[in-house]
Amino acid sequence: MTNTKGGTDVTDGPLPLIVVDGANVVGSVPDGWWRDRRGAAERLRDRLAPLARSGVAGLPGPLELVLVVEGAARGVESVPGVRVEDAPGSGDDRIVDLAAAAGDRPCLVVTADRELRRRVREHGAQVTGPRTVLG
């Protein structure tokens, strides 16, 4: 949680965690992403970067933001504000692992996948759809 004291941000405890289901969010916009999955993941990463500082609706920044990629999107580099994680197998399984590891800190998973939503809620994560990060 972040408090403002005398005009400066003071963070007590770990930052809230946002985990983005890269394949699901990229796939929610029919813009030809399937022709260049890695490029689409890079564009999403770059679009997410400012949110690490500003936050998203209902969750003010700063935030720890993790973009999970799989398949042809693997190998996308992290940038300041966004840690990119290659899922060794299923992206959904990696997202569930991250939600479970969040423990007591706030965790928001961005996906429209119903089954993934159910799985991460079992670990106390909140869920939201792709529009939260796409505007």
mmCIF file of C-alpha atoms in Angstrom:
data_model
loop_
_atom_site.group_PDB
_atom_site.id
_atom_site.type_symbol
_atom_site.label_atom_id
_atom_site.label_comp_id
_atom_site.label_asym_id
_atom_site.label_seq_id
_atom_site.Cartn_x
_atom_site.Cartn_y
_atom_site.Cartn_z
ATOM 1 C CA MET A 1 0.000 0.000 0.000
ATOM 2 C CA THR A 2 1.247 3.486 -0.798
ATOM 3 C CA ASN A 3 0.648 6.499 1.381
ATOM 4 C CA THR A 4 1.607 10.057 0.601
ATOM 5 C CA LYS A 5 3.371 11.991 3.349
ATOM 6 C CA GLY A 6 4.598 15.493 2.702
ATOM 7 C CA GLY A 7 4.388 15.025 -1.073
ATOM 8 C CA THR A 8 6.483 11.842 -1.209
ATOM 9 C CA ASP A 9 5.300 8.295 -1.688
ATOM 10 C CA VAL A 10 5.947 5.946 1.195
ATOM 11 C CA THR A 11 5.527 2.244 0.495
ATOM 12 C CA ASP A 12 4.883 -0.069 3.417
ATOM 13 C CA GLY A 13 5.122 -3.699 2.480
ATOM 14 C CA PRO A 14 5.341 -5.373 -0.921
ATOM 15 C CA LEU A 15 3.710 -3.732 -3.910
ATOM 16 C CA PRO A 16 0.371 -5.054 -5.174
ATOM 17 C CA LEU A 17 0.888 -7.589 -7.957
ATOM 18 C CA ILE A 18 -0.782 -7.521 -11.372
ATOM 19 C CA VAL A 19 -0.337 -10.644 -13.486
ATOM 20 C CA VAL A 20 -1.327 -10.298 -17.135
ATOM 21 C CA ASP A 21 -2.306 -13.323 -19.235
ATOM 22 C CA GLY A 22 -0.414 -12.235 -22.337
ATOM 23 C CA ALA A 23 -1.966 -14.694 -24.797
ATOM 24 C CA ASN A 24 -5.500 -13.943 -23.626
ATOM 25 C CA VAL A 25 -5.124 -10.156 -23.574
ATOM 26 C CA VAL A 26 -3.366 -10.041 -26.959
ATOM 27 C CA GLY A 27 -6.022 -12.361 -28.369
ATOM 28 C CA SER A 28 -8.840 -10.095 -27.207
ATOM 29 C CA VAL A 29 -8.091 -7.569 -29.962
ATOM 30 C CA PRO A 30 -8.418 -8.834 -33.570
ATOM 31 C CA ASP A 31 -5.548 -6.742 -34.956
ATOM 32 C CA GLY A 32 -3.601 -9.453 -36.785
ATOM 33 C CA TRP A 33 -1.620 -10.509 -33.698
ATOM 34 C CA TRP A 34 -1.578 -14.118 -34.935
ATOM 35 C CA ARG A 35 0.840 -13.156 -37.730
ATOM 36 C CA ASP A 36 3.481 -11.973 -35.214
ATOM 37 C CA ARG A 37 2.792 -13.266 -31.708
ATOM 38 C CA ARG A 38 6.098 -12.077 -30.321
ATOM 39 C CA GLY A 39 5.636 -8.578 -31.757
ATOM 40 C CA ALA A 40 2.115 -8.452 -30.324
ATOM 41 C CA ALA A 41 3.467 -9.427 -26.882
ATOM 42 C CA GLU A 42 6.125 -6.704 -27.130
ATOM 43 C CA ARG A 43 3.483 -4.103 -28.003
ATOM 44 C CA LEU A 44 1.386 -5.228 -25.039
ATOM 45 C CA ARG A 45 4.425 -5.064 -22.737
ATOM 46 C CA ASP A 46 5.133 -1.506 -23.851
ATOM 47 C CA ARG A 47 1.505 -0.534 -23.346
ATOM 48 C CA LEU A 48 1.571 -1.983 -19.814
ATOM 49 C CA ALA A 49 4.773 -0.251 -18.662
ATOM 50 C CA PRO A 50 3.168 3.088 -17.629
ATOM 51 C CA LEU A 51 0.574 1.231 -15.529
ATOM 52 C CA ALA A 52 3.260 -0.011 -13.122
ATOM 53 C CA ARG A 53 3.575 3.570 -11.895
ATOM 54 C CA SER A 54 0.064 4.947 -12.429
ATOM 55 C CA GLY A 55 -1.935 1.856 -11.484
ATOM 56 C CA VAL A 56 -5.245 0.652 -12.893
ATOM 57 C CA ALA A 57 -8.841 1.331 -11.968
ATOM 58 C CA GLY A 58 -9.308 0.412 -8.314
ATOM 59 C CA LEU A 59 -5.618 -0.305 -7.724
ATOM 60 C CA PRO A 60 -3.353 2.757 -7.579
ATOM 61 C CA GLY A 61 0.348 2.523 -8.377
ATOM 62 C CA PRO A 62 3.056 1.759 -7.879
ATOM 63 C CA LEU A 63 2.507 -1.893 -8.770
ATOM 64 C CA GLU A 64 4.585 -4.938 -9.582
ATOM 65 C CA LEU A 65 3.477 -5.909 -13.075
ATOM 66 C CA VAL A 66 4.194 -9.328 -14.580
ATOM 67 C CA LEU A 67 3.350 -10.277 -18.164
ATOM 68 C CA VAL A 68 3.214 -14.047 -18.697
ATOM 69 C CA VAL A 69 3.941 -15.190 -22.256
ATOM 70 C CA GLU A 70 3.952 -18.624 -23.838
ATOM 71 C CA GLY A 71 4.573 -20.353 -27.147
ATOM 72 C CA ALA A 72 5.828 -18.147 -29.984
ATOM 73 C CA ALA A 73 5.837 -15.105 -27.677
ATOM 74 C CA ARG A 74 8.554 -16.567 -25.437
ATOM 75 C CA GLY A 75 11.768 -14.587 -25.276
ATOM 76 C CA VAL A 76 10.214 -11.134 -24.993
ATOM 77 C CA GLU A 77 12.508 -9.022 -22.814
ATOM 78 C CA SER A 78 11.443 -7.310 -19.603
ATOM 79 C CA VAL A 79 11.433 -3.499 -19.504
ATOM 80 C CA PRO A 80 11.360 -1.087 -16.571
ATOM 81 C CA GLY A 81 7.976 -1.541 -14.941
ATOM 82 C CA VAL A 82 7.120 -4.882 -16.566
ATOM 83 C CA ARG A 83 8.731 -8.222 -15.758
ATOM 84 C CA VAL A 84 8.091 -10.678 -18.577
ATOM 85 C CA GLU A 85 7.963 -14.336 -17.612
ATOM 86 C CA ASP A 86 8.179 -17.138 -20.150
ATOM 87 C CA ALA A 87 5.832 -19.942 -19.195
ATOM 88 C CA PRO A 88 7.793 -23.189 -19.576
ATOM 89 C CA GLY A 89 4.531 -24.981 -20.388
ATOM 90 C CA SER A 90 1.036 -23.661 -19.903
ATOM 91 C CA GLY A 91 0.767 -19.923 -19.386
ATOM 92 C CA ASP A 92 -2.281 -20.548 -17.211
ATOM 93 C CA ASP A 93 -0.299 -22.811 -14.888
ATOM 94 C CA ARG A 94 2.424 -20.163 -14.489
ATOM 95 C CA ILE A 95 -0.200 -17.507 -13.724
ATOM 96 C CA VAL A 96 -1.761 -19.728 -11.059
ATOM 97 C CA ASP A 97 1.692 -20.283 -9.536
ATOM 98 C CA LEU A 98 2.292 -16.512 -9.381
ATOM 99 C CA ALA A 99 -1.120 -15.902 -7.804
ATOM 100 C CA ALA A 100 -0.479 -18.608 -5.212
ATOM 101 C CA ALA A 101 2.957 -17.157 -4.399
ATOM 102 C CA ALA A 102 1.471 -13.691 -3.818
ATOM 103 C CA GLY A 103 0.344 -14.781 -0.372
ATOM 104 C CA ASP A 104 -1.388 -11.980 1.533
ATOM 105 C CA ARG A 105 -0.428 -9.157 -0.801
ATOM 106 C CA PRO A 106 -3.061 -7.893 -3.241
ATOM 107 C CA CYS A 107 -2.974 -9.784 -6.537
ATOM 108 C CA LEU A 108 -4.983 -8.935 -9.649
ATOM 109 C CA VAL A 109 -4.990 -11.284 -12.638
ATOM 110 C CA VAL A 110 -5.929 -9.835 -16.016
ATOM 111 C CA THR A 111 -7.645 -12.427 -18.217
ATOM 112 C CA ALA A 112 -10.992 -13.244 -19.793
ATOM 113 C CA ASP A 113 -10.376 -16.998 -19.452
ATOM 114 C CA ARG A 114 -13.151 -18.345 -17.187
ATOM 115 C CA GLU A 115 -11.278 -21.429 -16.018
ATOM 116 C CA LEU A 116 -8.152 -19.414 -15.211
ATOM 117 C CA ARG A 117 -10.291 -16.903 -13.304
ATOM 118 C CA ARG A 118 -11.696 -19.742 -11.190
ATOM 119 C CA ARG A 119 -8.257 -21.190 -10.506
ATOM 120 C CA VAL A 120 -6.616 -17.932 -9.379
ATOM 121 C CA ARG A 121 -9.585 -16.985 -7.197
ATOM 122 C CA GLU A 122 -8.910 -20.181 -5.245
ATOM 123 C CA HIS A 123 -5.627 -18.520 -4.205
ATOM 124 C CA GLY A 124 -7.247 -15.247 -3.197
ATOM 125 C CA ALA A 125 -6.486 -13.300 -6.384
ATOM 126 C CA GLN A 126 -8.912 -10.797 -7.817
ATOM 127 C CA VAL A 127 -9.649 -10.899 -11.553
ATOM 128 C CA THR A 128 -10.425 -8.388 -14.241
ATOM 129 C CA GLY A 129 -10.776 -8.417 -18.015
ATOM 130 C CA PRO A 130 -8.408 -7.207 -20.727
ATOM 131 C CA ARG A 131 -10.081 -3.791 -21.029
ATOM 132 C CA THR A 132 -8.638 -2.862 -17.644
ATOM 133 C CA VAL A 133 -5.175 -2.669 -19.216
ATOM 134 C CA LEU A 134 -6.107 -1.904 -22.806
ATOM 135 C CA GLY A 135 -8.153 1.198 -22.065
#
